[in-house]
Amino acid sequence: MSRFRRRVVVTGLGAVSPIGLDAPSTWKNCLAGENGVRSVNFFGTEAWPVRIGAEVRNFEFSRYEHDSFRPLIPYLPRGLKYGLAAAEEAMADAGLNENSLSPHRFGLSMGAFNECPSLAEMNNWWRLERDFDPPRYFPVDDRMDLWISQVSSARGLCQRWRCGGPYYVMSAACASGTMSQGAAFRTIRRGKADVMLAGGFDGMVEQTTCLSFALLGALSTQNDEPGKAVRPFDLCRNGFVLGEGAAVLVFEELEHALQRGARIYAEVAGYASTMASESITDMTPNGSHQGKAMSLAVADAMLEPTEINYINAHGTSTRANDVSETRAIRRAFGAHADKIAVSSTKSMVGHLLHSAGAIEGLLTVLAIRDQVAPPTINYEHADPECDLDYVPNVARPLTIDAACSNSFAFGGNNATILYRRYCGASARTAVEMVR
């Protein structure tokens, strides 16, 4: 018995990151090994054990303002602003707008979280508590709660772009951005949509999040040398650094993209997720669950493990994760693991939490387009337990026909998205037959 599934391609990219305010500058600085980790500016850190972060700097939201949300701009969380900006860029990059798509065939899948209140919101709450005078309170309409609540924050993007199709918000910790790509991919492949905005946004370089992760012992305390703090797979690694930003990819059904003459960056080939329930904070030491996610993604793409050339690793720079991920890669790829280039772009942008998988997926797509593996910077001392090719410190030209992007989250959520080089519709039919 056979069935058919539609092919999915990437036709637009947008990003706001600690190393660039759009996708081209983020990619350029990534290849150059630019480091986005610095002392935190958003709040005072003098008494804090961790005083460093990968913040978005010099971001001006005014250029992205739109009538659909203009009255709410002072009260929008930072992360949502990054997401709106990244989506604006991605749609323009794809040559699409809200009037060029059938609303019910256009959907959205985002990794997002309920951010802490902005200072503007908190100021108004305090003022209301001190002197209850409703006219002095900022004017709120019924959209306000929908724009700042966890489940509905991504709704702001839907409202901006008039998406009327499938809608998903993923809140699966560090795997959210990758799971959002997986959901968008499967939605199009199953015929439920023609175009999906996929990605994630986060703006959690703030007091509560920093304190929480610091108390867990997950953050690097190398405050005196921010540029050296994140060192994935290095023997001297001691934790990750929180980052912030957004990345949005336009996923499109292949025939839909070809009919309108769209530029194609890469093809979305496979996706899989697994769950590890042993611990809420620790990776599975032997990498079994993470390795299974990679193996299933390769199988979903109808590829052989030996066809994978590059992996954008979860690579958090923690003692446990990097060893576990190394073992997982060996489990999934066997002897071929030694031939795969593996890099952690978190070494440059930090850990973007709910948007981590989104920015890493975007960088993986660009690695395929330009046939180059991004570096893992700050790699100076080899760890005997991390024994793969981590593309140390300098980007490397590389033939990349297929690549994986991994996200392994607190809570046990593991996800792998697989992209491959697009070689034209003649190489494989626009609709694949699966036996």
Tab-separated table of C-alpha atoms in Angstrom:
chain	number	residue	atom	x	y	z
A	1	MET	CA	0.000	0.000	0.000
A	2	SER	CA	1.309	3.473	-0.797
A	3	ARG	CA	0.349	6.979	0.159
A	4	PHE	CA	1.485	10.423	-0.868
A	5	ARG	CA	2.891	13.338	1.092
A	6	ARG	CA	3.621	16.840	-0.074
A	7	ARG	CA	7.087	18.365	-0.049
A	8	VAL	CA	7.909	21.444	2.024
A	9	VAL	CA	10.532	24.109	1.325
A	10	VAL	CA	11.866	27.230	3.051
A	11	THR	CA	11.213	30.433	1.111
A	12	GLY	CA	11.737	33.212	3.663
A	13	LEU	CA	13.908	33.968	6.691
A	14	GLY	CA	13.842	36.620	9.403
A	15	ALA	CA	15.857	37.071	12.588
A	16	VAL	CA	16.594	39.368	15.493
A	17	SER	CA	19.542	38.120	17.529
A	18	PRO	CA	22.369	39.177	19.845
A	19	ILE	CA	24.701	39.230	16.819
A	20	GLY	CA	22.424	40.825	14.228
A	21	LEU	CA	19.131	42.650	13.817
A	22	ASP	CA	18.173	40.705	10.694
A	23	ALA	CA	18.932	37.347	9.107
A	24	PRO	CA	21.795	38.452	6.792
A	25	SER	CA	23.737	40.251	9.532
A	26	THR	CA	23.139	37.413	11.995
A	27	TRP	CA	24.500	34.909	9.479
A	28	LYS	CA	27.459	37.089	8.491
A	29	ASN	CA	28.475	37.605	12.116
A	30	CYS	CA	27.928	33.936	12.904
A	31	LEU	CA	30.385	32.899	10.194
A	32	ALA	CA	32.844	35.498	11.500
A	33	GLY	CA	32.639	34.039	15.011
A	34	GLU	CA	31.130	37.220	16.459
A	35	ASN	CA	30.296	36.902	20.139
A	36	GLY	CA	27.034	38.384	21.412
A	37	VAL	CA	27.693	37.761	25.121
A	38	ARG	CA	28.356	40.880	27.207
A	39	SER	CA	27.576	42.359	30.606
A	40	VAL	CA	23.812	42.692	31.071
A	41	ASN	CA	22.354	46.171	30.533
A	42	PHE	CA	18.624	45.516	30.965
A	43	PHE	CA	18.757	45.474	34.773
A	44	GLY	CA	21.274	46.133	37.524
A	45	THR	CA	23.362	43.043	38.259
A	46	GLU	CA	25.871	44.292	40.839
A	47	ALA	CA	24.696	41.873	43.542
A	48	TRP	CA	23.963	38.984	41.194
A	49	PRO	CA	26.064	35.829	40.821
A	50	VAL	CA	25.545	35.972	37.045
A	51	ARG	CA	26.022	39.350	35.375
A	52	ILE	CA	26.341	38.408	31.711
A	53	GLY	CA	23.878	37.712	28.916
A	54	ALA	CA	23.430	37.728	25.152
A	55	GLU	CA	21.101	40.700	24.744
A	56	VAL	CA	19.672	42.198	21.580
A	57	ARG	CA	21.182	45.672	21.295
A	58	ASN	CA	20.239	48.788	19.313
A	59	PHE	CA	16.892	47.308	18.312
A	60	GLU	CA	14.345	49.898	17.151
A	61	PHE	CA	10.826	48.572	16.896
A	62	SER	CA	9.434	51.728	15.293
A	63	ARG	CA	10.317	50.524	11.792
A	64	TYR	CA	8.024	47.503	12.271
A	65	GLU	CA	4.982	49.305	13.664
A	66	HIS	CA	1.645	48.382	12.134
A	67	ASP	CA	-1.900	49.622	12.634
A	68	SER	CA	-3.019	46.239	13.967
A	69	PHE	CA	-1.048	46.723	17.186
A	70	ARG	CA	0.121	50.367	17.300
A	71	PRO	CA	-1.910	51.354	20.435
A	72	LEU	CA	-0.410	48.445	22.356
A	73	ILE	CA	3.254	49.004	21.527
A	74	PRO	CA	4.267	50.466	24.947
A	75	TYR	CA	2.971	47.333	26.640
A	76	LEU	CA	4.193	44.577	24.330
A	77	PRO	CA	6.839	42.235	25.797
A	78	ARG	CA	10.296	42.522	24.257
A	79	GLY	CA	10.216	38.994	22.926
A	80	LEU	CA	6.989	39.564	21.023
A	81	LYS	CA	8.469	42.689	19.448
A	82	TYR	CA	11.416	40.612	18.261
A	83	GLY	CA	8.990	38.044	16.869
A	84	LEU	CA	6.968	40.655	14.999
A	85	ALA	CA	10.145	42.095	13.492
A	86	ALA	CA	11.476	38.686	12.438
A	87	ALA	CA	8.139	37.756	10.857
A	88	GLU	CA	8.059	41.058	8.972
A	89	GLU	CA	11.487	40.315	7.518
A	90	ALA	CA	10.663	36.685	6.700
A	91	MET	CA	7.458	37.562	4.848
A	92	ALA	CA	9.195	40.284	2.832
A	93	ASP	CA	12.074	37.915	2.102
A	94	ALA	CA	9.600	35.330	0.797
A	95	GLY	CA	7.846	37.916	-1.367
A	96	LEU	CA	4.564	37.435	0.477
A	97	ASN	CA	2.080	39.714	2.198
A	98	GLU	CA	-1.233	39.358	3.974
A	99	ASN	CA	-3.141	39.976	0.746
A	100	SER	CA	-1.330	37.383	-1.362
A	101	LEU	CA	-2.425	34.300	0.570
A	102	SER	CA	-5.657	32.460	1.200
A	103	PRO	CA	-6.182	33.035	4.962
A	104	HIS	CA	-7.381	29.520	5.724
A	105	ARG	CA	-4.378	27.975	3.936
A	106	PHE	CA	-1.933	30.193	5.847
A	107	GLY	CA	-1.036	29.295	9.421
A	108	LEU	CA	1.466	29.861	12.177
A	109	SER	CA	3.504	27.724	14.572
A	110	MET	CA	5.627	29.518	17.187
A	111	GLY	CA	7.722	28.696	20.200
A	112	ALA	CA	6.805	31.283	22.833
A	113	PHE	CA	6.340	31.829	26.541
A	114	ASN	CA	4.509	34.132	28.921
A	115	GLU	CA	7.125	36.785	29.552
A	116	CYS	CA	7.394	38.858	32.686
A	117	PRO	CA	5.548	42.187	32.602
A	118	SER	CA	7.288	45.040	30.863
A	119	LEU	CA	8.317	48.016	32.977
A	120	ALA	CA	5.498	50.051	31.435
A	121	GLU	CA	2.950	47.504	32.593
A	122	MET	CA	4.455	47.255	36.067
A	123	ASN	CA	4.506	51.029	36.451
A	124	ASN	CA	0.818	51.224	35.694
A	125	TRP	CA	0.002	48.363	38.050
A	126	TRP	CA	1.891	50.042	40.884
A	127	ARG	CA	0.171	53.346	40.165
A	128	LEU	CA	-3.221	51.650	40.215
A	129	GLU	CA	-2.423	49.907	43.494
A	130	ARG	CA	-1.356	53.188	45.081
A	131	ASP	CA	-4.211	55.319	43.858
A	132	PHE	CA	-7.149	53.570	42.264
A	133	ASP	CA	-8.144	56.046	39.609
A	134	PRO	CA	-9.341	54.176	36.494
A	135	PRO	CA	-9.029	57.134	34.097
A	136	ARG	CA	-5.319	57.319	34.908
A	137	TYR	CA	-4.823	53.669	34.085
A	138	PHE	CA	-3.706	53.010	30.511
A	139	PRO	CA	-6.605	52.404	28.080
A	140	VAL	CA	-7.012	48.698	27.474
A	141	ASP	CA	-9.205	47.000	24.925
A	142	ASP	CA	-10.003	43.316	24.701
A	143	ARG	CA	-6.885	42.700	22.629
A	144	MET	CA	-4.430	43.544	25.400
A	145	ASP	CA	-4.628	40.287	27.321
A	146	LEU	CA	-4.518	38.325	24.083
A	147	TRP	CA	-1.244	39.958	23.116
A	148	ILE	CA	0.594	39.377	26.389
A	149	SER	CA	-0.690	35.999	27.620
A	150	GLN	CA	1.343	32.847	27.117
A	151	VAL	CA	-0.961	30.880	24.844
A	152	SER	CA	-2.025	33.914	22.853
A	153	SER	CA	1.194	35.910	22.512
A	154	ALA	CA	1.841	34.497	19.052
A	155	ARG	CA	-1.694	35.522	18.146
A	156	GLY	CA	-0.251	38.980	17.597
A	157	LEU	CA	1.601	37.637	14.576
A	158	CYS	CA	-1.600	36.017	13.303
A	159	GLN	CA	-3.451	39.293	13.676
A	160	ARG	CA	-0.705	41.182	11.867
A	161	TRP	CA	-0.604	38.735	8.939
A	162	ARG	CA	-4.274	37.696	8.937
A	163	CYS	CA	-3.466	34.024	9.358
A	164	GLY	CA	-6.678	32.020	9.384
A	165	GLY	CA	-5.269	28.517	9.132
A	166	PRO	CA	-3.679	26.105	11.628
A	167	TYR	CA	-2.268	27.810	14.730
A	168	TYR	CA	0.128	26.312	17.264
A	169	VAL	CA	2.021	27.797	20.207
A	170	MET	CA	4.761	25.533	21.555
A	171	SER	CA	5.894	25.985	25.130
A	172	ALA	CA	8.270	23.060	25.545
A	173	ALA	CA	11.203	24.937	27.093
A	174	CYS	CA	14.373	24.829	24.965
A	175	ALA	CA	12.765	22.547	22.349
A	176	SER	CA	9.910	24.961	21.569
A	177	GLY	CA	11.452	26.539	18.474
A	178	THR	CA	12.304	23.200	16.895
A	179	MET	CA	8.947	21.675	17.755
A	180	SER	CA	7.235	24.659	16.143
A	181	GLN	CA	9.127	23.946	12.920
A	182	GLY	CA	8.168	20.292	13.141
A	183	ALA	CA	4.479	21.101	13.593
A	184	ALA	CA	4.510	23.532	10.661
A	185	PHE	CA	6.301	20.998	8.466
A	186	ARG	CA	3.831	18.225	9.228
A	187	THR	CA	0.842	20.520	8.768
A	188	ILE	CA	1.862	21.414	5.219
A	189	ARG	CA	2.971	17.892	4.372
A	190	ARG	CA	-0.427	16.546	5.405
A	191	GLY	CA	-2.232	19.056	3.206
A	192	LYS	CA	-3.711	21.243	5.962
A	193	ALA	CA	-1.956	24.440	4.835
A	194	ASP	CA	0.120	25.810	1.955
A	195	VAL	CA	2.198	28.344	3.905
A	196	MET	CA	3.188	28.415	7.577
A	197	LEU	CA	5.204	30.889	9.620
A	198	ALA	CA	7.439	28.758	11.853
A	199	GLY	CA	9.899	29.784	14.536
A	200	GLY	CA	10.035	31.283	17.984
A	201	PHE	CA	10.653	34.394	20.042
A	202	ASP	CA	11.858	35.094	23.556
A	203	GLY	CA	12.997	38.068	25.621
A	204	MET	CA	13.876	36.495	28.936
A	205	VAL	CA	17.173	38.139	29.788
A	206	GLU	CA	15.488	39.578	32.871
A	207	GLN	CA	15.621	39.193	36.631
A	208	THR	CA	13.302	36.252	37.265
A	209	THR	CA	14.675	34.010	34.530
A	210	CYS	CA	18.309	34.809	35.286
A	211	LEU	CA	17.815	34.117	38.982
A	212	SER	CA	15.969	30.860	38.325
A	213	PHE	CA	18.632	29.412	36.057
A	214	ALA	CA	21.412	30.708	38.302
A	215	LEU	CA	19.891	28.861	41.280
A	216	LEU	CA	19.794	25.700	39.171
A	217	GLY	CA	23.532	26.065	38.608
A	218	ALA	CA	22.997	26.021	34.844
A	219	LEU	CA	24.543	29.417	34.011
A	220	SER	CA	28.162	30.280	33.424
A	221	THR	CA	29.610	32.523	36.124
A	222	GLN	CA	32.531	33.730	34.026
A	223	ASN	CA	31.489	37.347	34.544
A	224	ASP	CA	34.945	38.855	34.070
A	225	GLU	CA	35.352	37.423	30.565
A	226	PRO	CA	31.902	37.417	28.929
A	227	GLY	CA	33.358	36.600	25.540
A	228	LYS	CA	34.781	33.341	26.874
A	229	ALA	CA	31.808	32.289	28.979
A	230	VAL	CA	30.052	29.985	26.509
A	231	ARG	CA	32.348	27.191	25.368
A	232	PRO	CA	30.341	24.172	24.185
A	233	PHE	CA	32.130	20.807	24.225
A	234	ASP	CA	35.247	22.428	25.718
A	235	LEU	CA	36.802	20.766	28.760
A	236	CYS	CA	36.528	24.013	30.771
A	237	ARG	CA	32.845	24.718	30.086
A	238	ASN	CA	30.780	25.635	33.143
A	239	GLY	CA	27.291	26.547	31.949
A	240	PHE	CA	25.320	28.483	29.375
A	241	VAL	CA	24.473	32.168	29.025
A	242	LEU	CA	20.906	33.358	28.523
A	243	GLY	CA	20.175	34.973	25.187
A	244	GLU	CA	17.166	36.583	23.559
A	245	GLY	CA	15.748	37.211	20.120
A	246	ALA	CA	13.584	35.640	17.461
A	247	ALA	CA	13.730	33.727	14.211
A	248	VAL	CA	10.924	33.075	11.750
A	249	LEU	CA	11.050	30.810	8.711
A	250	VAL	CA	8.462	30.718	5.939
A	251	PHE	CA	7.579	27.094	5.185
A	252	GLU	CA	5.786	26.565	1.893
A	253	GLU	CA	4.420	23.635	-0.057
A	254	LEU	CA	6.765	23.031	-2.992
A	255	GLU	CA	4.219	23.303	-5.806
A	256	HIS	CA	2.818	26.502	-4.275
A	257	ALA	CA	6.330	27.971	-4.164
A	258	LEU	CA	7.175	26.922	-7.724
A	259	GLN	CA	3.968	28.354	-9.144
A	260	ARG	CA	4.779	31.821	-7.848
A	261	GLY	CA	8.488	31.611	-8.718
A	262	ALA	CA	9.712	31.765	-5.125
A	263	ARG	CA	13.375	31.504	-4.226
A	264	ILE	CA	13.999	28.292	-2.281
A	265	TYR	CA	16.637	28.173	0.472
A	266	ALA	CA	16.371	24.492	1.373
A	267	GLU	CA	13.905	21.656	1.726
A	268	VAL	CA	12.409	20.570	5.035
A	269	ALA	CA	12.953	16.823	4.930
A	270	GLY	CA	12.192	15.219	8.281
A	271	TYR	CA	11.246	15.753	11.900
A	272	ALA	CA	10.916	13.715	15.078
A	273	SER	CA	10.561	14.212	18.812
A	274	THR	CA	10.982	11.988	21.847
A	275	MET	CA	10.404	12.308	25.576
A	276	ALA	CA	12.822	11.530	28.410
A	277	SER	CA	10.973	11.350	31.709
A	278	GLU	CA	13.823	10.398	34.032
A	279	SER	CA	14.718	13.933	35.165
A	280	ILE	CA	13.263	17.392	34.761
A	281	THR	CA	16.657	19.098	34.429
A	282	ASP	CA	19.255	16.503	33.392
A	283	MET	CA	19.825	15.026	29.952
A	284	THR	CA	19.704	11.228	29.632
A	285	PRO	CA	23.391	10.424	30.311
A	286	ASN	CA	23.735	7.771	27.605
A	287	GLY	CA	21.951	9.911	25.017
A	288	SER	CA	19.396	7.236	24.169
A	289	HIS	CA	16.329	9.483	23.897
A	290	GLN	CA	18.170	12.251	22.055
A	291	GLY	CA	19.760	9.742	19.701
A	292	LYS	CA	16.354	8.255	18.959
A	293	ALA	CA	15.007	11.670	17.957
A	294	MET	CA	17.820	12.043	15.421
A	295	SER	CA	17.370	8.506	14.073
A	296	LEU	CA	13.632	8.991	13.664
A	297	ALA	CA	14.121	12.327	11.880
A	298	VAL	CA	16.545	10.722	9.430
A	299	ALA	CA	14.064	7.902	8.801
A	300	ASP	CA	11.232	10.417	8.373
A	301	ALA	CA	13.291	12.104	5.654
A	302	MET	CA	13.783	8.725	3.940
A	303	LEU	CA	17.548	9.188	4.161
A	304	GLU	CA	20.388	7.019	5.392
A	305	PRO	CA	22.437	8.134	8.422
A	306	THR	CA	25.503	8.330	6.168
A	307	GLU	CA	23.819	11.100	4.148
A	308	ILE	CA	23.978	13.614	7.020
A	309	ASN	CA	26.907	16.030	6.716
A	310	TYR	CA	26.272	18.629	9.431
A	311	ILE	CA	24.545	18.912	12.806
A	312	ASN	CA	23.681	22.172	14.542
A	313	ALA	CA	23.946	20.831	18.077
A	314	HIS	CA	21.901	21.754	21.116
A	315	GLY	CA	25.369	22.298	22.611
A	316	THR	CA	24.529	24.274	25.732
A	317	SER	CA	28.021	24.363	27.278
A	318	THR	CA	26.905	22.511	30.407
A	319	ARG	CA	28.886	19.567	31.734
A	320	ALA	CA	26.037	17.077	31.332
A	321	ASN	CA	24.428	18.158	28.053
A	322	ASP	CA	27.503	18.190	25.869
A	323	VAL	CA	28.629	14.702	26.881
A	324	SER	CA	25.096	13.346	26.523
A	325	GLU	CA	24.641	14.897	23.084
A	326	THR	CA	27.980	13.541	21.907
A	327	ARG	CA	26.896	10.063	22.956
A	328	ALA	CA	23.510	10.574	21.302
A	329	ILE	CA	25.139	11.483	17.987
A	330	ARG	CA	27.295	8.372	18.168
A	331	ARG	CA	24.218	6.266	18.919
A	332	ALA	CA	22.334	7.672	15.947
A	333	PHE	CA	25.126	7.684	13.380
A	334	GLY	CA	27.597	5.033	14.499
A	335	ALA	CA	31.000	5.224	12.821
A	336	HIS	CA	29.691	7.933	10.471
A	337	ALA	CA	29.544	10.326	13.448
A	338	ASP	CA	33.273	10.942	13.001
A	339	LYS	CA	32.597	12.312	9.509
A	340	ILE	CA	29.876	14.764	10.557
A	341	ALA	CA	30.693	18.407	11.287
A	342	VAL	CA	28.990	19.369	14.564
A	343	SER	CA	28.830	22.934	15.836
A	344	SER	CA	27.047	24.876	18.546
A	345	THR	CA	26.015	28.361	17.503
A	346	LYS	CA	24.992	28.982	21.128
A	347	SER	CA	28.669	29.794	21.592
A	348	MET	CA	27.868	33.088	19.826
A	349	VAL	CA	24.192	33.885	20.469
A	350	GLY	CA	23.737	32.300	23.890
A	351	HIS	CA	20.731	30.175	24.794
A	352	LEU	CA	17.578	31.784	23.403
A	353	LEU	CA	15.310	29.333	25.276
A	354	HIS	CA	11.960	29.195	23.438
A	355	SER	CA	13.508	30.634	20.280
A	356	ALA	CA	16.763	28.650	20.471
A	357	GLY	CA	15.641	25.988	18.026
A	358	ALA	CA	14.261	28.648	15.693
A	359	ILE	CA	17.508	30.608	15.314
A	360	GLU	CA	19.470	27.358	15.060
A	361	GLY	CA	17.120	26.032	12.387
A	362	LEU	CA	17.555	29.267	10.435
A	363	LEU	CA	21.348	29.033	10.686
A	364	THR	CA	21.199	25.406	9.553
A	365	VAL	CA	19.231	26.420	6.454
A	366	LEU	CA	21.813	29.099	5.634
A	367	ALA	CA	24.638	26.609	6.191
A	368	ILE	CA	23.069	24.425	3.506
A	369	ARG	CA	22.559	27.364	1.157
A	370	ASP	CA	26.147	28.564	1.423
A	371	GLN	CA	27.761	25.135	1.928
A	372	VAL	CA	29.636	26.178	5.041
A	373	ALA	CA	29.612	24.923	8.631
A	374	PRO	CA	29.421	27.657	11.310
A	375	PRO	CA	32.062	27.463	14.037
A	376	THR	CA	31.925	26.549	17.693
A	377	ILE	CA	33.859	29.449	19.174
A	378	ASN	CA	35.819	29.366	22.446
A	379	TYR	CA	36.816	25.747	21.811
A	380	GLU	CA	40.302	25.576	23.327
A	381	HIS	CA	40.635	22.417	25.424
A	382	ALA	CA	39.474	19.049	24.124
A	383	ASP	CA	37.277	16.990	26.440
A	384	PRO	CA	37.981	13.237	26.109
A	385	GLU	CA	34.253	12.591	26.547
A	386	CYS	CA	33.360	14.981	23.716
A	387	ASP	CA	35.243	13.486	20.810
A	388	LEU	CA	33.540	14.650	17.611
A	389	ASP	CA	34.442	17.294	15.030
A	390	TYR	CA	33.053	20.498	16.563
A	391	VAL	CA	34.292	22.904	13.849
A	392	PRO	CA	36.503	24.723	16.365
A	393	ASN	CA	36.613	28.519	16.218
A	394	VAL	CA	36.590	29.031	12.434
A	395	ALA	CA	33.792	28.444	9.914
A	396	ARG	CA	34.573	25.753	7.361
A	397	PRO	CA	33.523	25.252	3.730
A	398	LEU	CA	31.651	21.961	3.633
A	399	THR	CA	29.503	19.978	1.246
A	400	ILE	CA	26.162	19.828	3.041
A	401	ASP	CA	23.470	17.782	1.360
A	402	ALA	CA	21.517	17.158	4.564
A	403	ALA	CA	21.732	18.573	8.081
A	404	CYS	CA	20.055	18.155	11.461
A	405	SER	CA	19.242	20.793	14.062
A	406	ASN	CA	18.838	19.461	17.612
A	407	SER	CA	16.974	20.793	20.655
A	408	PHE	CA	17.000	18.891	23.946
A	409	ALA	CA	15.048	20.667	26.663
A	410	PHE	CA	14.611	20.733	30.403
A	411	GLY	CA	11.590	18.588	31.114
A	412	GLY	CA	12.761	15.874	28.723
A	413	ASN	CA	11.527	17.271	25.398
A	414	ASN	CA	13.833	16.230	22.555
A	415	ALA	CA	13.359	17.342	18.951
A	416	THR	CA	15.315	17.136	15.705
A	417	ILE	CA	14.432	18.893	12.450
A	418	LEU	CA	16.212	17.802	9.267
A	419	TYR	CA	16.860	20.018	6.252
A	420	ARG	CA	18.389	19.060	2.916
A	421	ARG	CA	19.691	20.875	-0.114
A	422	TYR	CA	16.962	21.602	-2.627
A	423	CYS	CA	17.970	20.157	-5.982
A	424	GLY	CA	14.873	20.995	-8.003
A	425	ALA	CA	11.501	19.392	-8.483
A	426	SER	CA	12.888	17.028	-11.101
A	427	ALA	CA	15.147	15.330	-8.552
A	428	ARG	CA	12.131	14.189	-6.551
A	429	THR	CA	8.520	14.692	-7.484
A	430	ALA	CA	6.671	17.548	-5.810
A	431	VAL	CA	4.588	14.911	-4.056
A	432	GLU	CA	6.531	12.015	-2.575
A	433	MET	CA	5.215	8.478	-2.603
A	434	VAL	CA	5.754	6.693	0.703
A	435	ARG	CA	5.615	2.912	0.805
